[in-house]
């Protein structure tokens, strides 16, 4: 999950009260970051820059300096600060009007204004980083959520969110010197190239403009340079979020609103007017408190944590973690703060109680119930076979299962044969890792081919999994455990490997016979299938010289392979 | 010097010579000839052995005598075959006298093929001894009297035909004859050669006596290189001595049959888990997104479900069905919480997406399958599952790796017993006494915790992650008791145990490396 960059001094000023930063040592910070499932990955003492990794993908509010500071600050202060802009607003609010046709394209928008906070260099870096991380990770690369920030004084309300003719509307986008049409931005601008696919197939494209028809931005692609370029020193901002998920759009705006409020800005809500129904109605004042109260039995928490807890202890733990809490007799009713939307189950609250109290507050206790351990039958058989092969003087190998058709099929002369069928990967990254092995012998030849300088004889084996294509099976293939073995030296021949197979199967308690078959990987007339109880369970033979050439092996190689899964089923 | 070790360093030839002394009474003096007789060694081998023993001062020379030895020359050997000129002239003269024929010196030269000088010298001697007369016309006649020289010569040729003999072993007369007919300067064509031969006598030094005594125990024992079935069968090993080896040499290499060190590490983990009461689970390398993610309450829009995070199967791309009632229950849980008391994710669950086939990306998929198969309560399960991650391969990222994961079900399962279990893992798997529990995030557990331990050799490290499965996971799969889900990150421990620094070396194709790596567990 995200790794973000923050400045220690910025964090310290956000941890303290206005004008009074609270200093923290790196050790203390590392400890405190347990509250946000974060970890300091790097600290540059000269610049004060910290790299912090945050684990929780359901807490986008924590992917910024303000969020981390807030969670720690509440814990230290013992109570959450209220955000008055979430209360019912009186009087006329600046409006944002949504055009009807957006319902099909990118329906939701949320916005607010923030005044009275003069943007600092570190503050601006955080604004931009938060915008990027939220849009990229939480907003699925801007598909679900994207964010724009503007200079408020350039905007005249009401702002309109509408669809525009891509070849008519033109403005100078961020990062460019000249005005261009929306079509041109998609074709030329780096952000257009990166995110244009989100709007693929749309004849008319989203546009935010103000009452004077001046474009604010082309969401989710790019802002206008004139209105949408925020600079250090600006103290009047306009933030909007557009997207396809009403809740996520609102949550994202809430996060920006509380972040700016935490930095001292006054938040001016905006009234968004939709011509269509949304989950929050046709008129939505944003930011908006989207949390819902939820009652949780104390017993549920106690049982999950394995510890008796007073209602007051639970209440305090949750309040110092940002919740609004009211207590019943044996329950608590909780509501998440406006910047969170990750309460799906009571267990989510349970974890927050544990984190707020600290994991160290819970003494470990051994599970007391008795269970019997054991290995699966196939693992037991595989272990016995491995012991036997070791006793027969073979060195065990472990190989990758993911490999290439070139090795598992083509070099074995199996192209176009039944034996050459294998599970192949659709999204190949490297042809070296593009299919699962369907048999073991190529894995052993891989080692043989690379080890001509290791003294002979070579006796190698591997017991492991292969994937055998089987359309009758639920997932189109069977995972089976097989045993493969090879012998390589100047006079290696069939009877030598046959003796080993014979000994191995004897001690596994199997009577077998060999039946001659043609098989392209082996010398004709020196290959057979191994049959137990009329079921073919493997192959034995002398490897074909052409196969050896393909593997660049210059020693005769004899081999056998036994399907242990099939053998196990015969018992 | 220690006599025994002295004996060990004796060459077999030396031992033969010493043994020859051992066969004689103490203090015996033996000549080279006697030694040659006793040891049956070739002269060159014997003289080598004697030289070495002298150098080691095991043997001392007692006397050195010079003897004149007579031997036959090549001419002498023809005399043995065809008689000497004396005999041949004498018998030719006797034959002539009995038949009345005339015999001249020229006849002798022609008929007998004798050199003129030999003839005149022999005739001279025979005439002098009165065995031959020279009559008028140069004819030779036999007197009928014997020739002492011819008889002596015949006896000498007979005595010397086998081997040379000392000169002083002959009578004065014979010695005189030998000297007359011996090779000397100016007369090479003679039957006899007189040579001076040095004969040494040897006796054992005190050290030699000790060596012989030490050899006595082994005296009669033949040395063999190798104990053989035949030696054992007939018990003849008792009469053999076994050559001693230089055991400080490096031995030839042997290719051992053995387990792979990484597999040994995993076997040890497996054994540990079984001993703690865990039952093994197995799963499929190919899974539906349903079991790999949906059943674990990972929303379909979750960032980790992207095309760039999981390997998708080409053909077939989808499973035909996903088993009910799990499919409907999980779909409902995602959409609005179903019967779990959750709000759900609040999105429209895509059943087709759930059927997409992926390469198992997390071992938790195996746990999900187990939950749906009516597991035992109480129950403990584990799997060591091969998983696949869509990642660039480097020293710390493999596409193909083992995840050690599992679940614990029981009425007594809660956050504190979760911590207790993690304590047990810390102690048993990492031999760690100090632990830290840190809040963590996994999509399928709540609360979630990371286990940090102080490993005896590695210091503080993250050993694993765990949590209580969300009811959104367990209830749709038919499980009503709380369930711990845990996973251990053992790659770093394995790499340290095997002494490798690159995760790819765990699956190396370098046989030398596999053969030489020893695990330190």
Short mmCIF file of N, CA, C and O in Angstrom, two decimals, chain B residues 75 79 82-93 103-128 132-134 138-141 181 189-190:
data_model
loop_
_atom_site.label_atom_id
_atom_site.label_comp_id
_atom_site.label_asym_id
_atom_site.label_seq_id
_atom_site.Cartn_x
_atom_site.Cartn_y
_atom_site.Cartn_z
N UNK B 75 84.85 -69.95 -27.55
CA UNK B 75 85.70 -70.97 -28.13
C UNK B 75 85.63 -72.24 -27.29
O UNK B 75 85.45 -73.35 -27.80
N UNK B 79 84.56 -76.26 -28.04
CA UNK B 79 85.37 -77.43 -27.65
C UNK B 79 84.49 -78.45 -26.96
O UNK B 79 84.63 -79.66 -27.14
N UNK B 82 82.53 -80.04 -29.88
CA UNK B 82 83.24 -80.78 -30.94
C UNK B 82 84.61 -81.33 -30.48
O UNK B 82 85.44 -81.68 -31.31
N UNK B 83 84.82 -81.36 -29.20
CA UNK B 83 86.11 -81.78 -28.61
C UNK B 83 87.21 -80.75 -28.88
O UNK B 83 87.09 -79.93 -29.79
N UNK B 84 88.27 -80.86 -28.08
CA UNK B 84 89.36 -79.89 -28.20
C UNK B 84 90.26 -80.28 -29.39
O UNK B 84 90.25 -81.45 -29.81
N UNK B 85 91.06 -79.39 -29.94
CA UNK B 85 91.97 -79.72 -31.03
C UNK B 85 92.90 -80.90 -30.64
O UNK B 85 93.21 -81.75 -31.47
N UNK B 86 93.30 -80.97 -29.35
CA UNK B 86 94.19 -82.06 -28.90
C UNK B 86 93.53 -83.40 -29.18
O UNK B 86 94.10 -84.29 -29.80
N UNK B 87 92.28 -83.53 -28.72
CA UNK B 87 91.56 -84.79 -28.89
C UNK B 87 91.32 -85.12 -30.36
O UNK B 87 91.44 -86.27 -30.79
N UNK B 88 90.95 -84.07 -31.11
CA UNK B 88 90.61 -84.31 -32.51
C UNK B 88 91.83 -84.74 -33.31
O UNK B 88 91.77 -85.66 -34.13
N UNK B 89 92.99 -84.15 -33.08
CA UNK B 89 94.22 -84.52 -33.81
C UNK B 89 94.62 -85.93 -33.41
O UNK B 89 94.95 -86.77 -34.26
N UNK B 90 94.52 -86.18 -32.09
CA UNK B 90 94.93 -87.50 -31.61
C UNK B 90 94.07 -88.61 -32.24
O UNK B 90 94.58 -89.60 -32.76
N UNK B 91 92.75 -88.39 -32.24
CA UNK B 91 91.90 -89.45 -32.78
C UNK B 91 92.05 -89.58 -34.31
O UNK B 91 92.02 -90.69 -34.85
N UNK B 92 92.34 -88.48 -35.01
CA UNK B 92 92.56 -88.54 -36.46
C UNK B 92 93.83 -89.33 -36.74
O UNK B 92 93.88 -90.18 -37.68
N UNK B 93 94.89 -89.16 -35.88
CA UNK B 93 96.17 -89.87 -36.08
C UNK B 93 95.98 -91.35 -35.83
O UNK B 93 96.49 -92.19 -36.56
N UNK B 103 98.63 -89.15 -43.02
CA UNK B 103 97.94 -87.97 -42.47
C UNK B 103 98.93 -86.83 -42.34
O UNK B 103 99.93 -86.95 -41.62
N UNK B 104 98.68 -85.79 -43.09
CA UNK B 104 99.59 -84.65 -43.02
C UNK B 104 98.93 -83.52 -42.22
O UNK B 104 97.71 -83.54 -41.95
N UNK B 105 99.70 -82.52 -41.86
CA UNK B 105 99.18 -81.34 -41.15
C UNK B 105 98.17 -80.61 -42.03
O UNK B 105 97.15 -80.13 -41.55
N UNK B 106 98.51 -80.60 -43.34
CA UNK B 106 97.58 -79.95 -44.26
C UNK B 106 96.23 -80.67 -44.29
O UNK B 106 95.17 -80.02 -44.34
N UNK B 107 96.30 -82.05 -44.20
CA UNK B 107 95.04 -82.81 -44.16
C UNK B 107 94.21 -82.39 -42.96
O UNK B 107 92.99 -82.16 -43.05
N UNK B 108 94.91 -82.29 -41.81
CA UNK B 108 94.19 -81.91 -40.57
C UNK B 108 93.53 -80.55 -40.72
O UNK B 108 92.38 -80.35 -40.33
N UNK B 109 94.27 -79.64 -41.28
CA UNK B 109 93.72 -78.30 -41.44
C UNK B 109 92.47 -78.33 -42.34
O UNK B 109 91.47 -77.70 -42.06
N UNK B 110 92.57 -79.16 -43.39
CA UNK B 110 91.48 -79.21 -44.36
C UNK B 110 90.27 -79.96 -43.80
O UNK B 110 89.16 -79.45 -43.76
N UNK B 111 90.54 -81.20 -43.32
CA UNK B 111 89.42 -82.04 -42.90
C UNK B 111 88.76 -81.57 -41.61
O UNK B 111 87.53 -81.56 -41.47
N UNK B 112 89.53 -81.14 -40.66
CA UNK B 112 88.94 -80.79 -39.36
C UNK B 112 88.58 -79.30 -39.26
O UNK B 112 87.97 -78.86 -38.29
N UNK B 113 88.99 -78.53 -40.22
CA UNK B 113 88.65 -77.09 -40.19
C UNK B 113 89.34 -76.39 -39.06
O UNK B 113 88.78 -75.50 -38.42
N UNK B 114 90.56 -76.79 -38.75
CA UNK B 114 91.28 -76.17 -37.64
C UNK B 114 92.23 -75.09 -38.14
O UNK B 114 92.72 -75.15 -39.26
N UNK B 115 92.39 -74.11 -37.28
CA UNK B 115 93.31 -73.01 -37.62
C UNK B 115 94.73 -73.59 -37.63
O UNK B 115 95.06 -74.46 -36.81
N UNK B 116 95.61 -73.12 -38.51
CA UNK B 116 96.99 -73.64 -38.57
C UNK B 116 97.70 -73.49 -37.23
O UNK B 116 98.38 -74.42 -36.77
N UNK B 117 97.44 -72.31 -36.52
CA UNK B 117 98.15 -72.09 -35.26
C UNK B 117 97.70 -73.10 -34.21
O UNK B 117 98.52 -73.61 -33.43
N UNK B 118 96.38 -73.42 -34.19
CA UNK B 118 95.86 -74.39 -33.24
C UNK B 118 96.50 -75.77 -33.50
O UNK B 118 96.88 -76.49 -32.57
N UNK B 119 96.57 -76.11 -34.78
CA UNK B 119 97.10 -77.42 -35.17
C UNK B 119 98.56 -77.55 -34.73
O UNK B 119 98.95 -78.51 -34.05
N UNK B 120 99.35 -76.54 -35.05
CA UNK B 120 100.79 -76.65 -34.75
C UNK B 120 101.03 -76.65 -33.24
O UNK B 120 101.86 -77.40 -32.73
N UNK B 121 100.19 -75.88 -32.52
CA UNK B 121 100.35 -75.83 -31.07
C UNK B 121 99.97 -77.19 -30.46
O UNK B 121 100.69 -77.71 -29.59
N UNK B 122 98.87 -77.80 -30.92
CA UNK B 122 98.43 -79.10 -30.40
C UNK B 122 99.42 -80.21 -30.78
O UNK B 122 99.77 -81.04 -29.94
N UNK B 123 99.87 -80.18 -32.02
CA UNK B 123 100.80 -81.21 -32.48
C UNK B 123 102.08 -81.14 -31.67
O UNK B 123 102.61 -82.16 -31.20
N UNK B 124 102.52 -79.92 -31.42
CA UNK B 124 103.72 -79.71 -30.62
C UNK B 124 103.60 -80.35 -29.25
O UNK B 124 104.49 -81.07 -28.80
N UNK B 125 102.43 -80.11 -28.58
CA UNK B 125 102.24 -80.61 -27.23
C UNK B 125 102.13 -82.14 -27.24
O UNK B 125 102.75 -82.82 -26.39
N UNK B 126 101.44 -82.70 -28.23
CA UNK B 126 101.25 -84.15 -28.29
C UNK B 126 102.58 -84.85 -28.57
O UNK B 126 102.84 -85.92 -28.03
N UNK B 127 103.39 -84.23 -29.44
CA UNK B 127 104.70 -84.79 -29.79
C UNK B 127 105.57 -84.82 -28.54
O UNK B 127 106.20 -85.82 -28.21
N UNK B 128 105.47 -83.72 -27.78
CA UNK B 128 106.29 -83.59 -26.59
C UNK B 128 105.90 -84.65 -25.56
O UNK B 128 106.74 -85.22 -24.86
N UNK B 132 102.47 -88.70 -30.20
CA UNK B 132 102.43 -88.49 -31.65
C UNK B 132 103.87 -88.42 -32.17
O UNK B 132 104.74 -87.87 -31.49
N UNK B 133 104.00 -89.01 -33.36
CA UNK B 133 105.32 -88.96 -34.02
C UNK B 133 105.16 -88.25 -35.35
O UNK B 133 104.14 -88.41 -36.01
N UNK B 134 106.20 -87.47 -35.68
CA UNK B 134 106.22 -86.87 -37.01
C UNK B 134 107.25 -87.65 -37.81
O UNK B 134 108.45 -87.66 -37.48
N UNK B 138 106.55 -85.46 -43.37
CA UNK B 138 105.59 -84.62 -42.58
C UNK B 138 104.34 -85.37 -42.20
O UNK B 138 103.33 -84.79 -41.84
N UNK B 139 104.38 -86.73 -42.27
CA UNK B 139 103.18 -87.48 -41.89
C UNK B 139 103.18 -87.69 -40.39
O UNK B 139 104.19 -87.82 -39.74
N UNK B 140 101.92 -87.72 -39.84
CA UNK B 140 101.72 -87.87 -38.41
C UNK B 140 101.31 -89.30 -38.12
O UNK B 140 100.45 -89.87 -38.80
N UNK B 141 101.92 -89.86 -37.09
CA UNK B 141 101.57 -91.22 -36.71
C UNK B 141 101.29 -91.27 -35.22
O UNK B 141 101.95 -90.60 -34.42
N UNK B 181 95.84 -72.12 -21.54
CA UNK B 181 94.75 -71.95 -22.52
C UNK B 181 93.75 -70.85 -22.12
O UNK B 181 92.61 -70.88 -22.49
N UNK B 189 91.70 -66.22 -28.86
CA UNK B 189 90.98 -67.43 -29.20
C UNK B 189 91.38 -68.57 -28.28
O UNK B 189 92.06 -69.51 -28.68
N UNK B 190 90.96 -68.47 -27.02
CA UNK B 190 91.29 -69.50 -26.05
C UNK B 190 90.00 -70.01 -25.42
O UNK B 190 88.98 -69.32 -25.39
#
